[in-house]
Amino acid sequence: MRIALFVTCLADTLFPAAAKATVQLLERLGHEVVFPPGQTCCGQMHINTGYQKDALPLVRRHVRTFAPYEAVVAPSGSCVGSVRHQHAMVARAAGDASLAARAEDVASRTYELSELLVDVLGIEDVGASYPHRVTYHPTCHSLRMLRVGDKPLRLLRHVRGLELVDLPDAEQCCGFGGTFAIKNADTSAAMLADKMRHVLETGVEVCTAGDSSCLMHIGGGLSRLDAKVRTVHLAEILAATEEAS
């Protein structure tokens, strides 16, 4: 399959390892991964903070950039959630029915990584090896918008050498929420404290998730506690092999 990588702003600027691992994994599985150079921000930040008109050109560009591809993948449930649930809405609000239809078409072929692997490619054992004790945090957008369910866990259970530990109160938000963490700093910090406490209760070496944004929030908090727990994107674990371990 020819798959387009939607890299996302955060992966492009701060956490490129997640995007590189996505490419490495899919190529190892025999697929062609291409990087459309015209891509920019999907507009999620603008939409979520009430700037729909400013997001409209970004939606147009995203649709134009990714329309030619049979599948689009992103290492982010948050950005995929925006493409799938917000792009057509923004187009309709602007009175552009044609753009809305094209946005829906692109959205129907856009997947978060675990969705692509399990639902589209029909694979749960990707041949990964990662000999560490790991817990998984289900991010809010992947859990509530995309409803990926246990797909990431099914993938992790097939990773050789990995000991998967259940995270207490896993479905509770970590408190990031994009600009929520800035506008509601005290509430965000309290939610983060709960999440970190549960992560530390597991006694794991690694906390993983499908969104670098949530891992940035959790990892930043853990680093301030000088905790010995690393945050690692799901794609990086799935891309790991015995040779690289």
Short mmCIF file of C-alpha atoms in Angstrom, two decimals:
data_model
loop_
_atom_site.label_atom_id
_atom_site.label_comp_id
_atom_site.label_asym_id
_atom_site.label_seq_id
_atom_site.Cartn_x
_atom_site.Cartn_y
_atom_site.Cartn_z
CA MET A 1 0.00 0.00 0.00
CA ARG A 2 1.13 3.57 -0.72
CA ILE A 3 0.67 5.54 2.49
CA ALA A 4 1.10 9.28 3.01
CA LEU A 5 2.63 10.43 6.28
CA PHE A 6 0.82 13.34 7.91
CA VAL A 7 3.68 14.30 10.20
CA THR A 8 1.82 16.81 12.50
CA CYS A 9 3.34 20.02 13.88
CA LEU A 10 4.56 18.52 17.14
CA ALA A 11 6.37 15.63 15.47
CA ASP A 12 7.88 17.92 12.87
CA THR A 13 9.20 20.48 15.34
CA LEU A 14 9.73 18.69 18.66
CA PHE A 15 9.39 14.90 18.46
CA PRO A 16 10.61 13.72 15.03
CA ALA A 17 11.47 10.28 16.41
CA ALA A 18 7.77 9.37 16.44
CA ALA A 19 7.38 10.25 12.77
CA LYS A 20 10.60 8.50 11.77
CA ALA A 21 9.53 5.39 13.68
CA THR A 22 6.18 5.41 11.88
CA VAL A 23 7.95 5.38 8.52
CA GLN A 24 10.46 2.75 9.63
CA LEU A 25 7.71 0.46 10.90
CA LEU A 26 5.49 0.70 7.82
CA GLU A 27 8.40 0.23 5.44
CA ARG A 28 9.50 -2.84 7.41
CA LEU A 29 6.00 -4.21 6.89
CA GLY A 30 6.42 -3.79 3.14
CA HIS A 31 4.54 -0.56 2.46
CA GLU A 32 5.62 2.56 0.57
CA VAL A 33 5.52 5.68 2.72
CA VAL A 34 5.58 9.10 1.08
CA PHE A 35 5.87 12.55 2.61
CA PRO A 36 3.73 15.15 0.82
CA PRO A 37 5.88 18.32 1.11
CA GLY A 38 2.92 20.70 0.87
CA GLN A 39 1.50 19.75 4.26
CA THR A 40 1.21 22.27 7.09
CA CYS A 41 -0.71 22.48 10.37
CA CYS A 42 -4.13 20.82 10.15
CA GLY A 43 -5.73 23.77 11.97
CA GLN A 44 -6.74 21.94 15.14
CA MET A 45 -5.30 24.62 17.43
CA HIS A 46 -7.18 27.36 15.57
CA ILE A 47 -10.47 25.45 15.62
CA ASN A 48 -10.24 24.50 19.28
CA THR A 49 -9.62 28.11 20.31
CA GLY A 50 -12.47 29.55 18.26
CA TYR A 51 -10.65 30.73 15.12
CA GLN A 52 -12.54 28.69 12.54
CA LYS A 53 -12.18 31.29 9.79
CA ASP A 54 -8.42 31.25 10.21
CA ALA A 55 -8.46 27.43 10.06
CA LEU A 56 -10.31 27.35 6.73
CA PRO A 57 -7.21 27.93 4.51
CA LEU A 58 -5.41 25.20 6.45
CA VAL A 59 -8.29 22.79 5.87
CA ARG A 60 -8.25 23.62 2.15
CA ARG A 61 -4.51 23.01 1.97
CA HIS A 62 -4.73 19.75 3.90
CA VAL A 63 -7.45 18.39 1.63
CA ARG A 64 -5.56 19.42 -1.51
CA THR A 65 -2.31 17.90 -0.21
CA PHE A 66 -3.64 14.51 0.88
CA ALA A 67 -6.44 13.91 -1.62
CA PRO A 68 -4.26 11.85 -4.02
CA TYR A 69 -3.37 9.12 -1.51
CA GLU A 70 -5.23 5.90 -0.77
CA ALA A 71 -4.30 6.09 2.93
CA VAL A 72 -2.96 8.76 5.27
CA VAL A 73 -1.39 7.99 8.65
CA ALA A 74 -0.37 10.22 11.55
CA PRO A 75 1.34 9.38 14.85
CA SER A 76 -1.32 11.43 16.65
CA GLY A 77 -4.88 10.62 17.63
CA SER A 78 -5.41 14.32 18.30
CA CYS A 79 -4.61 15.53 14.78
CA VAL A 80 -6.42 12.62 13.13
CA GLY A 81 -9.41 13.45 15.32
CA SER A 82 -9.36 17.00 13.99
CA VAL A 83 -9.19 15.86 10.37
CA ARG A 84 -11.99 13.38 10.87
CA HIS A 85 -14.36 15.40 13.06
CA GLN A 86 -13.60 19.07 12.41
CA HIS A 87 -12.48 19.68 8.82
CA ALA A 88 -15.82 19.09 7.11
CA MET A 89 -17.55 21.03 9.90
CA VAL A 90 -15.32 24.07 9.28
CA ALA A 91 -15.98 23.87 5.53
CA ARG A 92 -19.75 23.62 6.02
CA ALA A 93 -19.72 26.57 8.45
CA ALA A 94 -17.99 28.60 5.72
CA GLY A 95 -20.68 27.59 3.21
CA ASP A 96 -18.30 25.52 1.08
CA ALA A 97 -20.17 22.27 0.44
CA SER A 98 -17.65 21.10 -2.15
CA LEU A 99 -14.76 21.45 0.29
CA ALA A 100 -16.79 19.69 2.99
CA ALA A 101 -17.36 16.69 0.70
CA ARG A 102 -13.68 16.51 -0.24
CA ALA A 103 -12.69 16.87 3.43
CA GLU A 104 -14.95 13.95 4.34
CA ASP A 105 -13.35 11.87 1.60
CA VAL A 106 -9.83 12.56 2.85
CA ALA A 107 -10.94 11.99 6.45
CA SER A 108 -12.32 8.56 5.55
CA ARG A 109 -8.81 7.53 4.49
CA THR A 110 -6.94 9.12 7.42
CA TYR A 111 -5.86 6.91 10.31
CA GLU A 112 -4.09 7.02 13.63
CA LEU A 113 -1.24 4.50 13.57
CA SER A 114 -2.88 1.72 15.60
CA GLU A 115 -6.05 2.02 13.49
CA LEU A 116 -4.08 1.66 10.29
CA LEU A 117 -2.19 -1.37 11.54
CA VAL A 118 -5.10 -3.29 13.05
CA ASP A 119 -8.14 -2.21 11.02
CA VAL A 120 -6.65 -1.55 7.59
CA LEU A 121 -3.54 -3.71 7.36
CA GLY A 122 -4.99 -6.45 9.58
CA ILE A 123 -1.87 -6.96 11.66
CA GLU A 124 -1.25 -7.06 15.41
CA ASP A 125 2.21 -8.63 15.55
CA VAL A 126 4.51 -6.18 13.79
CA GLY A 127 7.68 -8.08 14.66
CA ALA A 128 8.80 -5.66 17.35
CA SER A 129 11.09 -6.35 20.28
CA TYR A 130 11.24 -4.06 23.30
CA PRO A 131 12.46 -5.70 26.54
CA HIS A 132 11.05 -3.22 29.03
CA ARG A 133 8.28 -2.89 31.58
CA VAL A 134 5.68 -0.58 29.99
CA THR A 135 2.34 1.04 30.77
CA TYR A 136 -0.02 2.62 28.25
CA HIS A 137 -1.88 5.93 28.61
CA PRO A 138 -4.93 6.15 26.28
CA THR A 139 -5.05 9.76 25.14
CA CYS A 140 -8.40 11.55 25.18
CA HIS A 141 -8.77 12.14 21.44
CA SER A 142 -7.82 8.58 20.52
CA LEU A 143 -10.08 7.20 23.22
CA ARG A 144 -13.12 9.46 22.90
CA MET A 145 -13.04 10.87 19.36
CA LEU A 146 -11.48 8.04 17.37
CA ARG A 147 -12.54 5.22 19.69
CA VAL A 148 -9.41 3.18 19.00
CA GLY A 149 -10.32 1.01 21.98
CA ASP A 150 -7.78 -1.66 22.80
CA LYS A 151 -5.94 -1.61 19.47
CA PRO A 152 -2.74 -0.10 20.93
CA LEU A 153 -2.82 -2.66 23.74
CA ARG A 154 -3.27 -5.52 21.28
CA LEU A 155 -0.21 -4.32 19.40
CA LEU A 156 1.83 -3.95 22.59
CA ARG A 157 0.90 -7.44 23.79
CA HIS A 158 2.60 -8.91 20.71
CA VAL A 159 5.89 -7.05 21.27
CA ARG A 160 8.61 -9.51 22.26
CA GLY A 161 10.15 -8.97 25.68
CA LEU A 162 7.67 -6.27 26.65
CA GLU A 163 5.92 -6.56 30.00
CA LEU A 164 2.67 -4.61 29.78
CA VAL A 165 1.36 -3.25 33.09
CA ASP A 166 -2.18 -1.88 33.44
CA LEU A 167 -2.33 1.82 34.30
CA PRO A 168 -4.73 2.62 37.19
CA ASP A 169 -7.56 4.96 36.15
CA ALA A 170 -6.09 4.86 32.66
CA GLU A 171 -9.00 6.67 31.01
CA GLN A 172 -8.55 9.81 33.10
CA CYS A 173 -7.17 12.78 31.14
CA CYS A 174 -3.55 13.72 31.80
CA GLY A 175 -4.50 17.40 31.91
CA PHE A 176 -2.77 18.64 28.77
CA GLY A 177 -5.57 19.46 26.32
CA GLY A 178 -3.47 21.87 24.23
CA THR A 179 -4.23 25.44 25.29
CA PHE A 180 -6.26 24.06 28.22
CA ALA A 181 -2.98 23.52 30.08
CA ILE A 182 -2.15 27.21 29.65
CA LYS A 183 -5.58 28.71 30.28
CA ASN A 184 -6.36 26.42 33.23
CA ALA A 185 -2.89 25.80 34.61
CA ASP A 186 -3.89 24.88 38.17
CA THR A 187 -6.50 22.36 37.03
CA SER A 188 -4.10 20.93 34.47
CA ALA A 189 -1.36 20.54 37.09
CA ALA A 190 -3.74 18.74 39.46
CA MET A 191 -4.81 16.33 36.71
CA LEU A 192 -1.18 15.74 35.79
CA ALA A 193 -0.32 14.99 39.42
CA ASP A 194 -2.97 12.25 39.48
CA LYS A 195 -1.71 10.78 36.21
CA MET A 196 1.91 10.77 37.36
CA ARG A 197 0.97 9.14 40.64
CA HIS A 198 -0.75 6.31 38.78
CA VAL A 199 2.18 5.89 36.38
CA LEU A 200 4.62 5.68 39.28
CA GLU A 201 2.38 3.15 41.05
CA THR A 202 2.96 0.69 38.21
CA GLY A 203 6.71 0.56 38.75
CA VAL A 204 7.35 0.69 35.00
CA GLU A 205 10.37 1.89 33.05
CA VAL A 206 8.33 3.41 30.22
CA CYS A 207 5.00 5.16 29.78
CA THR A 208 3.75 5.08 26.20
CA ALA A 209 0.88 6.71 24.29
CA GLY A 210 -0.15 7.54 20.75
CA ASP A 211 0.20 11.31 21.11
CA SER A 212 3.47 13.16 21.65
CA SER A 213 1.57 16.07 23.19
CA CYS A 214 0.33 14.04 26.14
CA LEU A 215 3.71 12.34 26.49
CA MET A 216 5.34 15.79 26.56
CA HIS A 217 3.04 16.82 29.41
CA ILE A 218 3.49 13.61 31.40
CA GLY A 219 7.21 13.40 30.68
CA GLY A 220 7.78 17.00 31.71
CA GLY A 221 6.09 16.37 35.02
CA LEU A 222 8.01 13.16 35.66
CA SER A 223 11.31 14.87 34.86
CA ARG A 224 10.61 17.53 37.48
CA LEU A 225 10.13 14.73 40.00
CA ASP A 226 13.41 13.20 38.84
CA ALA A 227 11.45 9.99 38.28
CA LYS A 228 13.15 7.13 36.46
CA VAL A 229 10.28 6.65 34.02
CA ARG A 230 10.71 7.54 30.35
CA THR A 231 7.94 8.53 27.97
CA VAL A 232 8.16 6.83 24.56
CA HIS A 233 5.72 7.11 21.64
CA LEU A 234 3.88 3.93 20.65
CA ALA A 235 5.41 4.13 17.16
CA GLU A 236 8.93 3.99 18.58
CA ILE A 237 8.14 0.82 20.53
CA LEU A 238 6.52 -0.85 17.53
CA ALA A 239 9.46 0.11 15.31
CA ALA A 240 11.99 -1.37 17.72
CA THR A 241 13.53 -4.72 16.80
CA GLU A 242 15.77 -7.25 18.49
CA GLU A 243 18.72 -5.99 16.46
CA ALA A 244 18.17 -2.45 17.74
CA SER A 245 17.47 -3.39 21.37
#
